[in-house]
CSV table of C-alpha atoms and ligand atoms in Angstrom, one decimal:
chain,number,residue,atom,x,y,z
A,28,UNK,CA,5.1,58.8,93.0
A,29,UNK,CA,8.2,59.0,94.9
A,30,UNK,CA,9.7,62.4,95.6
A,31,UNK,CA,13.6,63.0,95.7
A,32,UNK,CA,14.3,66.1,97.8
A,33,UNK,CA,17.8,67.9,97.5
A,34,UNK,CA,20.2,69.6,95.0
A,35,UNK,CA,22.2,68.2,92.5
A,36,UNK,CA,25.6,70.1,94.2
A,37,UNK,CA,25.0,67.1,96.7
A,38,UNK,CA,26.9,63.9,96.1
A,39,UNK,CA,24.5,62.0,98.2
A,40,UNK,CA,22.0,63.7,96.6
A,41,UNK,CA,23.4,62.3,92.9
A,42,UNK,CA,24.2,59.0,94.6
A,43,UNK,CA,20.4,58.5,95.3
A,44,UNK,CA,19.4,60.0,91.9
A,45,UNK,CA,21.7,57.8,89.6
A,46,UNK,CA,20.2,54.7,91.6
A,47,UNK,CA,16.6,55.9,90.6
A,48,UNK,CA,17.6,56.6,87.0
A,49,UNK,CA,19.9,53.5,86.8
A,50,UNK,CA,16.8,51.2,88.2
A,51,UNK,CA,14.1,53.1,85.5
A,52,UNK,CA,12.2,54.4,88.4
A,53,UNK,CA,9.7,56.7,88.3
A,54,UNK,CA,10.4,60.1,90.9
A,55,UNK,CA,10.1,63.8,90.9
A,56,UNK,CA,12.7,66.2,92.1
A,57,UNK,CA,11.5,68.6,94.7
A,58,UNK,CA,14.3,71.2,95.2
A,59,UNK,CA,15.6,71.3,98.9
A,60,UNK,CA,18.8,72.2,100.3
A,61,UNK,CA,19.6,71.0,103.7
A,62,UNK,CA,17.9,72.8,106.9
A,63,UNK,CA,17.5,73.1,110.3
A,64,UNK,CA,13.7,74.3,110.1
A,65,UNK,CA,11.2,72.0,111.8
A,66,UNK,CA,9.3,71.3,108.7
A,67,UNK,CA,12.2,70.3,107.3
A,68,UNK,CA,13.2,68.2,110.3
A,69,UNK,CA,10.0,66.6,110.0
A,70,UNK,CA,11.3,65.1,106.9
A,71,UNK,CA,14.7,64.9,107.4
A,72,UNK,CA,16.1,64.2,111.5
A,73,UNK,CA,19.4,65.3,111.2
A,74,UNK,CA,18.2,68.5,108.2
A,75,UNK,CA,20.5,66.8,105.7
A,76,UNK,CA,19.6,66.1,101.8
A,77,UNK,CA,18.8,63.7,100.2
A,78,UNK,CA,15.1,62.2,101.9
A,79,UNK,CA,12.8,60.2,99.8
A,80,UNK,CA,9.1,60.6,100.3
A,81,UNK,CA,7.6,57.4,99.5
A,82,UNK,CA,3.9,56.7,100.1
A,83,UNK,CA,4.5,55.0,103.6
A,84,UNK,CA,6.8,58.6,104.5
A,85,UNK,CA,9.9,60.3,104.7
A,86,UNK,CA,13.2,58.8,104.7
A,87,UNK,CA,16.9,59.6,105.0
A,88,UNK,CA,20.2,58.5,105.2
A,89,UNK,CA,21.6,57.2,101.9
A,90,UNK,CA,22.7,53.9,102.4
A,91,UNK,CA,19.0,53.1,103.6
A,92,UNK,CA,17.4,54.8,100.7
A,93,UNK,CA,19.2,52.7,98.8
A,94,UNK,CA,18.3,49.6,100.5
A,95,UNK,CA,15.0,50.7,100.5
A,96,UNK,CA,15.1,51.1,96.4
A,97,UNK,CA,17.1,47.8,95.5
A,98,UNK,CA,14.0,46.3,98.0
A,99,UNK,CA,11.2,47.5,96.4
A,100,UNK,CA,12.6,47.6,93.0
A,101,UNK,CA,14.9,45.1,92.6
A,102,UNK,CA,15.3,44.9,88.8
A,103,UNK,CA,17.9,46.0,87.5
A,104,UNK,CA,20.0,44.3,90.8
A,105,UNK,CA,22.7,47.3,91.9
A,106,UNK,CA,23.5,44.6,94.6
A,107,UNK,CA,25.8,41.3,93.9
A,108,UNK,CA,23.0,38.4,94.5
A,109,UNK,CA,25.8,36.3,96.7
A,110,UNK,CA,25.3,37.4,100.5
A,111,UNK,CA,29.2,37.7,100.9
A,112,UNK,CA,29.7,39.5,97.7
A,113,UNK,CA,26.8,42.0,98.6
A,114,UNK,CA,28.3,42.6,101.7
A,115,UNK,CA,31.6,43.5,100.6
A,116,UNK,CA,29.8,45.9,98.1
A,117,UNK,CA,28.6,47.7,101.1
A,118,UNK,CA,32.2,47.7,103.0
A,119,UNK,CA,33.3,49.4,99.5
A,120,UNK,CA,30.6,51.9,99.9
A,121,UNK,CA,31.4,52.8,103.6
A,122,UNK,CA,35.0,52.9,102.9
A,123,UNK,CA,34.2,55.7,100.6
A,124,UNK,CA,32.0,57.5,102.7
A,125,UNK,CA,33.4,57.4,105.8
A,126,UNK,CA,37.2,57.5,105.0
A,127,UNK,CA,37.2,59.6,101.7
A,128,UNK,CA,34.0,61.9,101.4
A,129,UNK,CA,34.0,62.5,105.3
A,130,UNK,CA,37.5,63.9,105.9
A,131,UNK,CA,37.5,66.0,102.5
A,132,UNK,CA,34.0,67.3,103.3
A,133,UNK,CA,35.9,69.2,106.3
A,134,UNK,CA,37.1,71.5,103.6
A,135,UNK,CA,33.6,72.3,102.0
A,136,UNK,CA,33.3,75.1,104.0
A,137,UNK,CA,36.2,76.9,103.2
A,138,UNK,CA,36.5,76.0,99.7
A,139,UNK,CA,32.5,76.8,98.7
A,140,UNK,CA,31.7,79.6,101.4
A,141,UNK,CA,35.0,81.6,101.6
A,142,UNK,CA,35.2,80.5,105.6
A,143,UNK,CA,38.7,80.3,107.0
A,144,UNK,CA,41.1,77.5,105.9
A,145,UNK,CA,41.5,75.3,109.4
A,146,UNK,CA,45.0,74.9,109.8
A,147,UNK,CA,43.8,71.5,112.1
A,148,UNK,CA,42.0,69.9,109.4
A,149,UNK,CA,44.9,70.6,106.9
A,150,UNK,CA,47.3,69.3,109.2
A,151,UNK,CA,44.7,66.3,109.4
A,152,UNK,CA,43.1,66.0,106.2
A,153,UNK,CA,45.6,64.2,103.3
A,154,UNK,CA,46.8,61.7,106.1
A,155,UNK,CA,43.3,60.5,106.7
A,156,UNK,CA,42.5,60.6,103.0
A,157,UNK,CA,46.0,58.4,102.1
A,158,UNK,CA,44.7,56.1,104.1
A,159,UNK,CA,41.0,55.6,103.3
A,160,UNK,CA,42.6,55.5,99.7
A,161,UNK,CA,44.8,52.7,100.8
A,162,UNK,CA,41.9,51.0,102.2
A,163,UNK,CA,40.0,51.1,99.2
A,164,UNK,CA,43.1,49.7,97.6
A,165,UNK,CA,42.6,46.4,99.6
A,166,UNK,CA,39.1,45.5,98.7
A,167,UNK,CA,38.0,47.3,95.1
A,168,UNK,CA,38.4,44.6,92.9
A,169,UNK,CA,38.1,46.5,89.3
A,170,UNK,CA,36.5,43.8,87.1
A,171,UNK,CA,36.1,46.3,86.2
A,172,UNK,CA,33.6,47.4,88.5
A,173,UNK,CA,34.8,48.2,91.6
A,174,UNK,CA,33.0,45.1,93.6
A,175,UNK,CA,33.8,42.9,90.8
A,176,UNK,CA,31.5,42.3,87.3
A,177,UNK,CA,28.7,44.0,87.7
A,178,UNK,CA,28.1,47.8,88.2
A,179,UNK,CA,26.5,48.3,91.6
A,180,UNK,CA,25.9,50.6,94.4
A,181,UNK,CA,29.8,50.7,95.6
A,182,UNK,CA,30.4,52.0,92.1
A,183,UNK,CA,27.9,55.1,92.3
A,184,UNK,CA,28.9,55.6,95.9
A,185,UNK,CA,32.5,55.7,95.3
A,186,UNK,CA,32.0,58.1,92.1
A,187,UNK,CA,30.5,60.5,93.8
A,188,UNK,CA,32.4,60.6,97.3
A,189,UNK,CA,36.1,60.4,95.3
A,190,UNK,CA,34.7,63.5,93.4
A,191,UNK,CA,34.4,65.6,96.3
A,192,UNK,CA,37.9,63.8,97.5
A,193,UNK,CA,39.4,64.8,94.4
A,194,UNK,CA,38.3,68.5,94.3
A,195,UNK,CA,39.1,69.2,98.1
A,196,UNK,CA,41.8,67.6,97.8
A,197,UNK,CA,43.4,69.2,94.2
A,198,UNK,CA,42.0,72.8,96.0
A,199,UNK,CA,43.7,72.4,99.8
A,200,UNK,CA,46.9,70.8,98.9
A,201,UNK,CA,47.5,70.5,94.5
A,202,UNK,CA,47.1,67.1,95.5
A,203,UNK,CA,45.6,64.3,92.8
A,204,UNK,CA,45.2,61.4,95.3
A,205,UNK,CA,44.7,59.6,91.7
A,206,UNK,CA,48.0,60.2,90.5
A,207,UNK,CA,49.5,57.1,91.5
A,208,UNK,CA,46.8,54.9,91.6
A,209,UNK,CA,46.4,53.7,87.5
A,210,UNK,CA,43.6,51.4,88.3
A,211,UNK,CA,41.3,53.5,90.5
A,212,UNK,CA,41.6,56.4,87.0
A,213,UNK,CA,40.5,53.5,84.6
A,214,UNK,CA,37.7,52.9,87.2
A,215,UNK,CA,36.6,56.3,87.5
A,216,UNK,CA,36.6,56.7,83.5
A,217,UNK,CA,34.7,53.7,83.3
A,218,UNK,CA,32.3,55.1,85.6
A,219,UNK,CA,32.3,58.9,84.2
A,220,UNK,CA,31.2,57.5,81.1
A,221,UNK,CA,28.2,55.7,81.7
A,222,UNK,CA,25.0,57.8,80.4
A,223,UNK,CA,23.2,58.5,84.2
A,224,UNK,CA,26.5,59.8,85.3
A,225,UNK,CA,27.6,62.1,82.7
A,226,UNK,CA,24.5,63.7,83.1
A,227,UNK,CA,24.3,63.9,86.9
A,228,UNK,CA,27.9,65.0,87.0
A,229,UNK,CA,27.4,67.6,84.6
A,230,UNK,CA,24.4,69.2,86.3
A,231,UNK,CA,26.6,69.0,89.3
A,232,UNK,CA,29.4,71.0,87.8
A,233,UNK,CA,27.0,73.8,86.8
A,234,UNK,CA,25.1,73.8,90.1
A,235,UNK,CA,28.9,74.4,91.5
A,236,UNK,CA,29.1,77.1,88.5
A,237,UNK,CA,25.7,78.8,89.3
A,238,UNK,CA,26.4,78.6,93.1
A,239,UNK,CA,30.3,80.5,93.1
A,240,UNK,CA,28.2,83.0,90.6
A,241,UNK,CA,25.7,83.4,93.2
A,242,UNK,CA,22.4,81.9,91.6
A,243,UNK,CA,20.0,80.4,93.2
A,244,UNK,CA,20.2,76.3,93.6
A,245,UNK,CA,17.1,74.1,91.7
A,246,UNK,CA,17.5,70.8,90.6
B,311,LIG,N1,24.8,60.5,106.1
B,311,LIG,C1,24.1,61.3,105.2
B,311,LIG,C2,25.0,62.4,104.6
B,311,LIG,C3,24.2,63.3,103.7
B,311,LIG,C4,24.9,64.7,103.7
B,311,LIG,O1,25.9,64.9,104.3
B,311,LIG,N2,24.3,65.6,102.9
B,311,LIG,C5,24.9,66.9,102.8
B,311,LIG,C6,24.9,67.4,101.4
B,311,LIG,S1,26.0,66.4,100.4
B,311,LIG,C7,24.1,67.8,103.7
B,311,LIG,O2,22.9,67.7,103.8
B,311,LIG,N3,24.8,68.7,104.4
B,311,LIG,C8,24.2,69.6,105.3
B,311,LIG,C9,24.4,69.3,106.8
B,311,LIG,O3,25.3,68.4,107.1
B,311,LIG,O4,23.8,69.9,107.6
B,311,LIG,C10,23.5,60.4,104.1
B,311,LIG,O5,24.0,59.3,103.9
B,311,LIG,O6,22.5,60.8,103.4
């Protein structure tokens, strides 16, 4: 059976385990949190979370577990079945990742382990995050998923990277980068609501709970 390591305070982490739940997949959790430890390494090259162990071996890096999983298991599709389409699915997905969850994520440190706010990256941060926004707003098509009528990947991507947006963002600067953008909200309540991610976003609020009250992390 396939084995999801991580935690669920992890948005890739949730990103890979709302695929499996979405697709009916079979998998166990095996509680992990990112490390620099050679056994580790051996799973993971760069120590991050989530890997998948699958019965060939280990892999990482989100966006190829989850080409990996629409591969082997391609029913239900979280791809569209047009080549273009599919592709600009995955420019949605890399949008979010790279231009939303990346800059914002230079806050985690301060704003989950008490280290120093940097005055660069808050000089940086909202700028950066305007503009991935912005991006977004040129190719999410909200019918009323965000790569147009079916739910897909892009959709459980962008959930989960505009969530950490939306906290670091709300925590740094008591900045909604949703306030003026009515379509991306009904989007994101859309999204919130479906059963797999009411769940995996709930389980990540308390991990966030559990963690500020200093208990230990399992899945
Ligand atoms: N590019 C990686 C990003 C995964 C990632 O950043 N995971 C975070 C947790 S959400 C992590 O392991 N951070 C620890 C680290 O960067 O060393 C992917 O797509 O899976």
């Amino acid at each position: 059976m396939l084995k999801l390591y991580g935690l669920p305070l992890s948005n890739y982490y949730n990103i890979v385990k709302q695929a499996m739940l979405e697709k009916g997949i079979a998998f166990e959790e095996v509680p992990a949190p990112p490390s620099q430890k050679p056994e580790y390494l051996a799973k993971s090259p760069m120590g991050k979370i989530p890997c998948l162990e699958t019965e060939q071996g280990f892999l990482s890096e989100t966006s190829a577990i989850l080409e990996y999983l629409e591969e082997t298991h391609p029913v239900p599709k979280l791809y569209p079945a047009a080549t273009y389409e599919r592709a600009k699915a995955r420019e949605i997905q890399r949008i979010a990742e790279l231009y939303l969850d990346a800059p914002s994520r230079r806050f985690l440190g301060h704003i989950f382990f008490g280290a120093p706010l940097s005055e660069e990256a808050k000089g940086e941060v909202r700028a950066d995050v305007e503009k991935g926004l912005a991006a977004l707003g040129r190719v999410a098509r909200f019918e009323p998923w965000v790569a147009g009528k079916d739910f897909s990947y892009a959709d459980i991507v962008l959930l989960y990277c505009l969530g950490l947006t939306r906290s670091m963002m709300n925590a740094v600067y008591q900045w909604d980068p949703l306030q003026n953008e009515p379509e991306l909200r009904a989007w994101l309540q859309l999204a919130s609501e479906r059963d797999h991610s009411r769940q995996l976003l709930a389980a990540q609020q308390q991990a966030i709970m559990d963690m500020k009250a200093g208990k230990k992390p399992t899945p």
